[in-house]
PDB file of C-alpha atoms in Angstrom:
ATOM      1  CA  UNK C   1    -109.515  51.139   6.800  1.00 77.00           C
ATOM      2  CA  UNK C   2    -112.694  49.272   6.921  1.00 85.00           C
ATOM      3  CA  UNK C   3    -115.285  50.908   5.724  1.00 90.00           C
ATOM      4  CA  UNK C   4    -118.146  48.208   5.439  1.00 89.00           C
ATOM      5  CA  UNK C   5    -120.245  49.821   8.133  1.00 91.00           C
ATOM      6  CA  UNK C   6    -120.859  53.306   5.919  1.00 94.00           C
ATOM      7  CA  UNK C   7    -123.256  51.675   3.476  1.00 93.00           C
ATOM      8  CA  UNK C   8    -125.024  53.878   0.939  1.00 93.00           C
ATOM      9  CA  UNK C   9    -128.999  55.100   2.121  1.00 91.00           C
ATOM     10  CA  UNK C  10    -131.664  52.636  -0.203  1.00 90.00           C
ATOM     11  CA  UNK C  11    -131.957  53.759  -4.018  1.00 90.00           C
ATOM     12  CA  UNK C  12    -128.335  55.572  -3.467  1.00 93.00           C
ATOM     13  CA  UNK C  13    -125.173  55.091  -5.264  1.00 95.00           C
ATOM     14  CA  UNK C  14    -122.005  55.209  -3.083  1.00 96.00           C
ATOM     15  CA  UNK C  15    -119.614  57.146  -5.720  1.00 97.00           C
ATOM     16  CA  UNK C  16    -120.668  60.090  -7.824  1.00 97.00           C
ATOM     17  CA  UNK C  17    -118.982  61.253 -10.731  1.00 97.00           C
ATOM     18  CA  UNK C  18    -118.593  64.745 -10.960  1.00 97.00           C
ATOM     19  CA  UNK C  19    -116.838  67.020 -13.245  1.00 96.00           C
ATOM     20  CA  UNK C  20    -114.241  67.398 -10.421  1.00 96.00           C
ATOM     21  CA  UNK C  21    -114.062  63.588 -10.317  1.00 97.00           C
ATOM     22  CA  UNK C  22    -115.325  61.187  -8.623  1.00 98.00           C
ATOM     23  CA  UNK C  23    -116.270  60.829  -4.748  1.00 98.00           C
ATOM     24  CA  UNK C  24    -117.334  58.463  -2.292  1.00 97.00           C
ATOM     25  CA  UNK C  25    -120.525  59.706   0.200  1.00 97.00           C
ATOM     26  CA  UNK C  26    -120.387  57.141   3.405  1.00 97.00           C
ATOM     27  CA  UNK C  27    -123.196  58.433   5.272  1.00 96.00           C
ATOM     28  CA  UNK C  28    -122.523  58.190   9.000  1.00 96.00           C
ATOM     29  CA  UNK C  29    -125.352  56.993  11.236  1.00 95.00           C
ATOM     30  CA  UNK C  30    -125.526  59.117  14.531  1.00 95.00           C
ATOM     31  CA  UNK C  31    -127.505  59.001  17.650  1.00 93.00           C
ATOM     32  CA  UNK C  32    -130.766  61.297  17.941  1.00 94.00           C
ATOM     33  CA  UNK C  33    -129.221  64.650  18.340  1.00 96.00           C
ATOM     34  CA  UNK C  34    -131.563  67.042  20.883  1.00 96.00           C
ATOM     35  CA  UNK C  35    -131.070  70.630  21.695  1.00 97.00           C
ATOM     36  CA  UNK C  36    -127.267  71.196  23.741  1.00 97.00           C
ATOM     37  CA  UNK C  37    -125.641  67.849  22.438  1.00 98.00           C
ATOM     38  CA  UNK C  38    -122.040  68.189  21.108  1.00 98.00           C
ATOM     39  CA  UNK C  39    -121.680  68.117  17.546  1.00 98.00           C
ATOM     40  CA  UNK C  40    -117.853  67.658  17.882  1.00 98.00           C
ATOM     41  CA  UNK C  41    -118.160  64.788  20.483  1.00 98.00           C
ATOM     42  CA  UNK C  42    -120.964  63.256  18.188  1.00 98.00           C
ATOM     43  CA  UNK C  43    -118.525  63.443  14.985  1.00 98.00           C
ATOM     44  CA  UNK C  44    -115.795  61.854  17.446  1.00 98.00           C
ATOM     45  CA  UNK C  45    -118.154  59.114  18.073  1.00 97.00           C
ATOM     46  CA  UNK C  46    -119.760  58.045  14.823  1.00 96.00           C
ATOM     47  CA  UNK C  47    -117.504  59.386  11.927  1.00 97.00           C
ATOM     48  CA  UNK C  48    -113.885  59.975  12.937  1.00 97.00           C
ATOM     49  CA  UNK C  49    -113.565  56.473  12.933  1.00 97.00           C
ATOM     50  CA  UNK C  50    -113.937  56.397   9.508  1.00 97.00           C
ATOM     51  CA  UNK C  51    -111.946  59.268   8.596  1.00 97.00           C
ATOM     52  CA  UNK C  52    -108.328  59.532   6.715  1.00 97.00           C
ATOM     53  CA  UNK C  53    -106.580  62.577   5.631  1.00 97.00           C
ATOM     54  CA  UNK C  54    -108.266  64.462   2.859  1.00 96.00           C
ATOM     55  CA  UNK C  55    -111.791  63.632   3.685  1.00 98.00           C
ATOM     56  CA  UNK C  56    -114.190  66.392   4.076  1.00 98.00           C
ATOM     57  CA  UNK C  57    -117.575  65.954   6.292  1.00 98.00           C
ATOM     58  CA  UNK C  58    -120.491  66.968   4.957  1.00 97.00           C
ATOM     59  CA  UNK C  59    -123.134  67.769   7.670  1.00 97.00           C
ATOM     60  CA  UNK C  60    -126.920  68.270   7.928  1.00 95.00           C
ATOM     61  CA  UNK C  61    -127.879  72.007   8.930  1.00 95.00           C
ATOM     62  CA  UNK C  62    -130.669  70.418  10.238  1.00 94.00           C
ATOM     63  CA  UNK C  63    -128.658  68.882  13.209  1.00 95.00           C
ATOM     64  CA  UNK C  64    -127.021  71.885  13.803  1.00 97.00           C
ATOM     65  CA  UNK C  65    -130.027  74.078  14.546  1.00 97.00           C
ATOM     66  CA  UNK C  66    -131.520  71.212  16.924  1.00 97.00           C
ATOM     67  CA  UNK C  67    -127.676  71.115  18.674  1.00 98.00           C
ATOM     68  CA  UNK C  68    -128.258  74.865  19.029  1.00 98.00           C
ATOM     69  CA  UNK C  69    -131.879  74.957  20.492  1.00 97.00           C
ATOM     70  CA  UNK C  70    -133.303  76.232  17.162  1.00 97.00           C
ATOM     71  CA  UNK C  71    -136.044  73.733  16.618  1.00 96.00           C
ATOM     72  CA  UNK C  72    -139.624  73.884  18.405  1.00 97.00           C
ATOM     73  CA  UNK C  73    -142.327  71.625  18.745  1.00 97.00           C
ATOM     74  CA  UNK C  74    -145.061  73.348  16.386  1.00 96.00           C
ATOM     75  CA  UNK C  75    -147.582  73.454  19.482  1.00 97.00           C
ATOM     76  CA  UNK C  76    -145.192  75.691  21.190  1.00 97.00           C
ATOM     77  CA  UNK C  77    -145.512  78.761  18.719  1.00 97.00           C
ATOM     78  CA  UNK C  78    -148.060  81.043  18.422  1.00 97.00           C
ATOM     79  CA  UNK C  79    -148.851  82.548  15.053  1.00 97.00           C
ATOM     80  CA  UNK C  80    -149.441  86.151  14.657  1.00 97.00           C
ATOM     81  CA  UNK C  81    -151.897  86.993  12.243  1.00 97.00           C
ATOM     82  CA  UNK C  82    -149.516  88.359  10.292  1.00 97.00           C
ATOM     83  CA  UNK C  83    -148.154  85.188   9.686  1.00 97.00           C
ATOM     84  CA  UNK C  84    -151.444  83.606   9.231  1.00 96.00           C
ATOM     85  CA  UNK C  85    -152.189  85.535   6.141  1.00 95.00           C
ATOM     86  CA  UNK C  86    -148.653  85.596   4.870  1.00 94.00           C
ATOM     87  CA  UNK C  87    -148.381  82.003   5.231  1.00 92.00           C
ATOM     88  CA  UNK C  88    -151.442  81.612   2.657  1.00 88.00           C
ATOM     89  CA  UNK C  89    -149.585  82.967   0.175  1.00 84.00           C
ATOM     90  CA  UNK C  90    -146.593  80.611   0.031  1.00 80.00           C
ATOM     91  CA  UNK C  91    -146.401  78.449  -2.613  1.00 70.00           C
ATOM     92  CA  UNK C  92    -146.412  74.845  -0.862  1.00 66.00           C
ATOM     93  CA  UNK C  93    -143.877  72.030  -2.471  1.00 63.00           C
ATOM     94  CA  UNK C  94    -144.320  68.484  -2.570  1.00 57.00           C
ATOM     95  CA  UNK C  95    -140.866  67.857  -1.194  1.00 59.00           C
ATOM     96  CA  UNK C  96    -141.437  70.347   1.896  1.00 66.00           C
ATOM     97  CA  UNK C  97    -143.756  73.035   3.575  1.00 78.00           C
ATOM     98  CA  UNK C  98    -141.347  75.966   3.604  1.00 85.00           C
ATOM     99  CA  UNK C  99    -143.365  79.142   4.795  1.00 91.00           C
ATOM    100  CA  UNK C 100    -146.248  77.766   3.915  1.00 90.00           C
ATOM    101  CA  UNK C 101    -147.805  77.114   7.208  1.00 93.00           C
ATOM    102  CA  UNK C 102    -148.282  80.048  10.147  1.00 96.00           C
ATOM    103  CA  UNK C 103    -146.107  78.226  12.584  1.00 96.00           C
ATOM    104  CA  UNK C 104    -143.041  78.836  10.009  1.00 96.00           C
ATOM    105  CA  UNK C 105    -144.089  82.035   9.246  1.00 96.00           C
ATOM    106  CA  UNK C 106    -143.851  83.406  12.616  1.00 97.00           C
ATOM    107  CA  UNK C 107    -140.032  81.729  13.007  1.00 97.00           C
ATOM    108  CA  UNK C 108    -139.371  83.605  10.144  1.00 96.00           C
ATOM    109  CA  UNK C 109    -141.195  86.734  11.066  1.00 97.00           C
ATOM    110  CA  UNK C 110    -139.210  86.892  14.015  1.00 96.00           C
ATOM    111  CA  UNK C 111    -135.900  85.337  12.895  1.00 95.00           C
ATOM    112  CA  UNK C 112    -135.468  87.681   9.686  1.00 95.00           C
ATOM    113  CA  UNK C 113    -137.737  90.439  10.479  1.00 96.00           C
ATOM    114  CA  UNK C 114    -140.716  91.493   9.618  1.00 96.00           C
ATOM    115  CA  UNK C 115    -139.638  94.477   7.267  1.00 97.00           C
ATOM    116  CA  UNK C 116    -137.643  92.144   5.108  1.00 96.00           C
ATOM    117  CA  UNK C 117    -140.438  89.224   5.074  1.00 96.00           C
ATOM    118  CA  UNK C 118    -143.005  91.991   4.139  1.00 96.00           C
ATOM    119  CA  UNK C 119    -140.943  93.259   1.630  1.00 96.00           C
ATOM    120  CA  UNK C 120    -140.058  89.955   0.035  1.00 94.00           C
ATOM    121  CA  UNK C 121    -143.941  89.478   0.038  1.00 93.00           C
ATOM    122  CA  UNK C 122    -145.024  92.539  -2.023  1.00 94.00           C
ATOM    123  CA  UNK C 123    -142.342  92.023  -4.795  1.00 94.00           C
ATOM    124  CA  UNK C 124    -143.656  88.241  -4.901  1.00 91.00           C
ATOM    125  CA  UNK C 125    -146.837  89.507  -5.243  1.00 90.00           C
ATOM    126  CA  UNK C 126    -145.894  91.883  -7.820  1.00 92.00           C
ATOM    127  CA  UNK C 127    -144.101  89.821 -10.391  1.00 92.00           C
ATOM    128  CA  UNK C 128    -145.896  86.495  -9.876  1.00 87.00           C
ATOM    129  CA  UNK C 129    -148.741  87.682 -12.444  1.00 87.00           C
ATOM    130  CA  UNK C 130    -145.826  88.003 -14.698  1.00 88.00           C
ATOM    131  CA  UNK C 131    -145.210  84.211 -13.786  1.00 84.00           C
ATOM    132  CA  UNK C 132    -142.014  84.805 -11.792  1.00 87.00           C
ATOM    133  CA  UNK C 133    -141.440  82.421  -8.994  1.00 82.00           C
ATOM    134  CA  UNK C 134    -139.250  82.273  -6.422  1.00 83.00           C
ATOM    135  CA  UNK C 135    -138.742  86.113  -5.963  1.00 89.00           C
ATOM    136  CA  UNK C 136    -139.809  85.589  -1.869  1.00 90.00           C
ATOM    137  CA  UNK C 137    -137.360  83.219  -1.090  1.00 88.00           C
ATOM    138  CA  UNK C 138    -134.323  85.244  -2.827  1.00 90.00           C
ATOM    139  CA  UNK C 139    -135.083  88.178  -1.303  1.00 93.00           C
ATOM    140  CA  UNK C 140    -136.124  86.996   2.067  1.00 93.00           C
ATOM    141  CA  UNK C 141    -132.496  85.150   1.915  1.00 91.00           C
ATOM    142  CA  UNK C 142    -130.815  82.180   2.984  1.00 87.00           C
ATOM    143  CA  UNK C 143    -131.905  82.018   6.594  1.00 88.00           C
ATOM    144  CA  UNK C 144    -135.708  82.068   5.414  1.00 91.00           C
ATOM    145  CA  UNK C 145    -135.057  79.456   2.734  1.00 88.00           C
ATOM    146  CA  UNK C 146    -133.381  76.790   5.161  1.00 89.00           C
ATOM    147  CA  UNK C 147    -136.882  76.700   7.799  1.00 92.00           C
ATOM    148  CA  UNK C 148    -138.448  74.322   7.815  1.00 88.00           C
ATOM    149  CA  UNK C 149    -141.831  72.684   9.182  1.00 90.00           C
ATOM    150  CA  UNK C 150    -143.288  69.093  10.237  1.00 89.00           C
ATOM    151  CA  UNK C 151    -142.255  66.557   7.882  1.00 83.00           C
ATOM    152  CA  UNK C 152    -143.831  62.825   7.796  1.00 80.00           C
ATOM    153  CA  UNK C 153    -140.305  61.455   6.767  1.00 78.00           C
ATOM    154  CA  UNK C 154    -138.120  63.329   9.373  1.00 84.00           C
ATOM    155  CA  UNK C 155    -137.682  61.095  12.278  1.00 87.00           C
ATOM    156  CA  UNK C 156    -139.947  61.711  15.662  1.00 89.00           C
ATOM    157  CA  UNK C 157    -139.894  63.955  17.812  1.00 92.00           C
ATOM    158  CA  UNK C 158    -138.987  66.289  15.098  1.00 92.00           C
ATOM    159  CA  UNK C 159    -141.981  65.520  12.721  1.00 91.00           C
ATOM    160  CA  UNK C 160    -143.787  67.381  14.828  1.00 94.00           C
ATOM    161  CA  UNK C 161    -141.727  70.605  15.027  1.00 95.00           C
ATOM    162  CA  UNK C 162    -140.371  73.443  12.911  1.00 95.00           C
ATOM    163  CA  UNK C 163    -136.911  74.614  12.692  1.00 94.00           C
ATOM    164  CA  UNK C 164    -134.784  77.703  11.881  1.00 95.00           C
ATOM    165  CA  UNK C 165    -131.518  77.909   9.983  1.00 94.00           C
ATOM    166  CA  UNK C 166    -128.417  77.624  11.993  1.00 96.00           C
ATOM    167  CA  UNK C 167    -126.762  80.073  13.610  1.00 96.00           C
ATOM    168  CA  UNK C 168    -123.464  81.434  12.242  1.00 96.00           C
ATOM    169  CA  UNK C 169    -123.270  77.937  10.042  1.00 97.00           C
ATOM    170  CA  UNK C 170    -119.858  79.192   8.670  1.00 97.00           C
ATOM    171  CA  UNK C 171    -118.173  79.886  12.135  1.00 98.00           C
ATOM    172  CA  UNK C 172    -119.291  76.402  13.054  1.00 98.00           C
ATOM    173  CA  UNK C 173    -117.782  75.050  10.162  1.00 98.00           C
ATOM    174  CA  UNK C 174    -114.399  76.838  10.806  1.00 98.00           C
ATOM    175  CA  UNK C 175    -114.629  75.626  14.728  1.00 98.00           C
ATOM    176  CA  UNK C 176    -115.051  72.164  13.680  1.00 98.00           C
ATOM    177  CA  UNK C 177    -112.320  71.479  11.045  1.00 98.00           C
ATOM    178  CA  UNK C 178    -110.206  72.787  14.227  1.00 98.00           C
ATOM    179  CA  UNK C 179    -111.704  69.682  16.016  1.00 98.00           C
ATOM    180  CA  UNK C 180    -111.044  67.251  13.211  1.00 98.00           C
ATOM    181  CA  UNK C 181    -108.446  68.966  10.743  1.00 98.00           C
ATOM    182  CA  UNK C 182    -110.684  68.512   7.935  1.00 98.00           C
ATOM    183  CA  UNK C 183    -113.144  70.724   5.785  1.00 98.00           C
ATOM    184  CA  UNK C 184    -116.717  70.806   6.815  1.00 98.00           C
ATOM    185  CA  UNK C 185    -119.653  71.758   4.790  1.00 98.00           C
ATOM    186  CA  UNK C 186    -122.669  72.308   6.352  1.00 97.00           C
ATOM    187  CA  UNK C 187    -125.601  71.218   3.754  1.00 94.00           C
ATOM    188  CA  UNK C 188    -129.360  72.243   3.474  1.00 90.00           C
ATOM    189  CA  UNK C 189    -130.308  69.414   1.015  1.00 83.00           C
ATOM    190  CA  UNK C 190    -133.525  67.838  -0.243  1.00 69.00           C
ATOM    191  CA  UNK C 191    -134.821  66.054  -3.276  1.00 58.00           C
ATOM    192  CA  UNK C 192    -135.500  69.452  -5.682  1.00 60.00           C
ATOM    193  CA  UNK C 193    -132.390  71.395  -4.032  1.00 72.00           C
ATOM    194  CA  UNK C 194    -128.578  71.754  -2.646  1.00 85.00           C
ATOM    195  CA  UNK C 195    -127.840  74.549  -0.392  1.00 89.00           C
ATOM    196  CA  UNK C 196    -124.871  75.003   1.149  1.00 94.00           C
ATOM    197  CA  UNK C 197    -125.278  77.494   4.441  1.00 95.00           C
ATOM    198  CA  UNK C 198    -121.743  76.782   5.627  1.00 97.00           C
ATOM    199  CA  UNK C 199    -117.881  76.550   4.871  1.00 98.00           C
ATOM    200  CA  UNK C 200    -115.087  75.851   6.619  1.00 98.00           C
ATOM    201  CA  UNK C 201    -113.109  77.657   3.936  1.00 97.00           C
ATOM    202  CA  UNK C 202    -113.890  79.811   1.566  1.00 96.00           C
ATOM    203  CA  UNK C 203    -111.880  77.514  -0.783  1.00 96.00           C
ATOM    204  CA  UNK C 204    -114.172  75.090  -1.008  1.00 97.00           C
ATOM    205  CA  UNK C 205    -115.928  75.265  -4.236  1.00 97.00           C
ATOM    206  CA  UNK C 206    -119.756  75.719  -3.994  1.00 96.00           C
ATOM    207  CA  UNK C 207    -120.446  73.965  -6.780  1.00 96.00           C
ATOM    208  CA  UNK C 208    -118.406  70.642  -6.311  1.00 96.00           C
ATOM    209  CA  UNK C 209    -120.549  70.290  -2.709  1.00 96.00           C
ATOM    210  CA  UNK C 210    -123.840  70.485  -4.588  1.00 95.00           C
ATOM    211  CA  UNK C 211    -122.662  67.882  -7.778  1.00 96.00           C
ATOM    212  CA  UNK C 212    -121.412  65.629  -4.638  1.00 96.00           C
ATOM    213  CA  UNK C 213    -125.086  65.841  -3.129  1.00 93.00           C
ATOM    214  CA  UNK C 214    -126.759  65.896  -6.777  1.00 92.00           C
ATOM    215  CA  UNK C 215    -129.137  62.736  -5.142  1.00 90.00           C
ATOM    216  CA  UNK C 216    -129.095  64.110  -1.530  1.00 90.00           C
ATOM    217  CA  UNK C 217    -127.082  60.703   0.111  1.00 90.00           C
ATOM    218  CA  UNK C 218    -128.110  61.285   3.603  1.00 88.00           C
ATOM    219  CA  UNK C 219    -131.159  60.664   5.381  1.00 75.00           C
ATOM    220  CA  UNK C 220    -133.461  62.218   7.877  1.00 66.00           C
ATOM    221  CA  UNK C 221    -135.657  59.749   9.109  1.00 64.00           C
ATOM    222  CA  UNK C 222    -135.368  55.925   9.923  1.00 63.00           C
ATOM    223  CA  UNK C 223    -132.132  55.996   8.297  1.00 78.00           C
ATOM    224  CA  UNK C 224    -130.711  58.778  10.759  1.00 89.00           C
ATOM    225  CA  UNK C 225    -127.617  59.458   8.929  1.00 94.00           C
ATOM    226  CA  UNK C 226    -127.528  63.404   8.732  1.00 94.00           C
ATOM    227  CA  UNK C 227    -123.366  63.189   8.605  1.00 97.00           C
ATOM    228  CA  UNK C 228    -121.764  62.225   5.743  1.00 97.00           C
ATOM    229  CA  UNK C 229    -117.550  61.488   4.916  1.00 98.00           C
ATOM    230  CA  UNK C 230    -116.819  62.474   1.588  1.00 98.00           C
ATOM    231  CA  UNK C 231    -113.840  61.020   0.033  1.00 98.00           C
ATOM    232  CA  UNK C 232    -112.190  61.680  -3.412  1.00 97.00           C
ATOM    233  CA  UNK C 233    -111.889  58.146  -5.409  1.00 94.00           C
TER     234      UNK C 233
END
């Protein structure tokens, strides 16, 4: 099988060696994906190609919440005040806004609830004199840690917007390893972090998925290559 067409993002290695072994990441260049579109016909157009028994597909969450309507243009949501103050509050990383912005806030006001988002808040605020970080996130969980806001390197329109996690990211997973017959991991990745938000099996080791995206091979922007075929080697 040819695969000369997958070629590895700039400043990334094809194989990783891992302590399960080594694999091959060809990242898989799709179309823009917009709210509605068909992951499985997308994955039938750009990466089954590609594929041969034993592969697994690693795939972007981000796609996945656009596919399901879960990403808004950040003129379209209205921060309460609430969020306004909460937002302040948020410690703001280089590689990515998180909560730090109202417009997230609200999403996550509204997708987690605001009892759980307020609680998460005061035991931030309670332990971060004792220099504790990153008690918000962990207790305002995995759908709060995987929104995210306007980003200069994601590619256009979505620079502009914010997202929410995906909905039910496992069940997806399961319904498309029926389409293809192989495992699908659905990946919240960046340059400080590997999360993985979805399974198709439970078998699937956590920990092999994030040593296979130690360097985060895909890419969100010009590269537009948020699916990746993972292959043992």
């Amino acid at each position: 099988m040819d695969m000369s067409a997958l070629t590895p993002n700039p400043g990334k290695d094809l194989v990783i060696k891992t302590s399960f072994g080594n694999f091959a990441r060809y990242p898989v260049k799709t179309k823009l994906v917009k709210s509605g579109d068909s992951i499985p016909a997308i994955l039938d157009e750009c990466a089954m190609p590609y594929t041969q028994k034993g592969d697994m597909i690693f795939i972007s969450e981000k796609i996945i919440a656009i596919s399901q309507g879960r990403s808004f243009d950040i003129d379209d949501i209205h921060p309460s005040k609430l969020a306004t103050l909460l937002s302040k509050f948020v410690y703001k990383s280089p590689y990515g806004i998180g909560l730090g912005m109202p417009e997230t806030m609200e999403l996550a006001l509204r997708d987690v609830g605001k009892a759980r988002i307020l609680f998460a808040a005061f035991c931030s605020a309670v332990t971060k004199p004792f220099g504790v970080r990153g008690v918000f996130y962990k207790i305002a969980g995995t759908g709060a840690r995987a929104i995210d806001g306007p980003c200069d390197c994601t590619i256009p329109p979505y620079n502009h917007c914010a997202k929410l996690a995906p909905k039910d990211p496992d069940k997806v997973a399961r319904e498309l390893k029926k389409h293809t017959g192989l495992d699908v991991v659905i990946m919240d990745a960046n340059d400080i972090g590997r999360e993985i938000l979805g399974r198709s099996s439970e078998d699937i080791s956590i920990d092999l998925c994030k040593e296979i995206f130690a360097d985060n091979p895909l890419g969100q922007g010009s590269q537009q290559t948020p699916v990746c075929i993972i292959r043992k080697v």
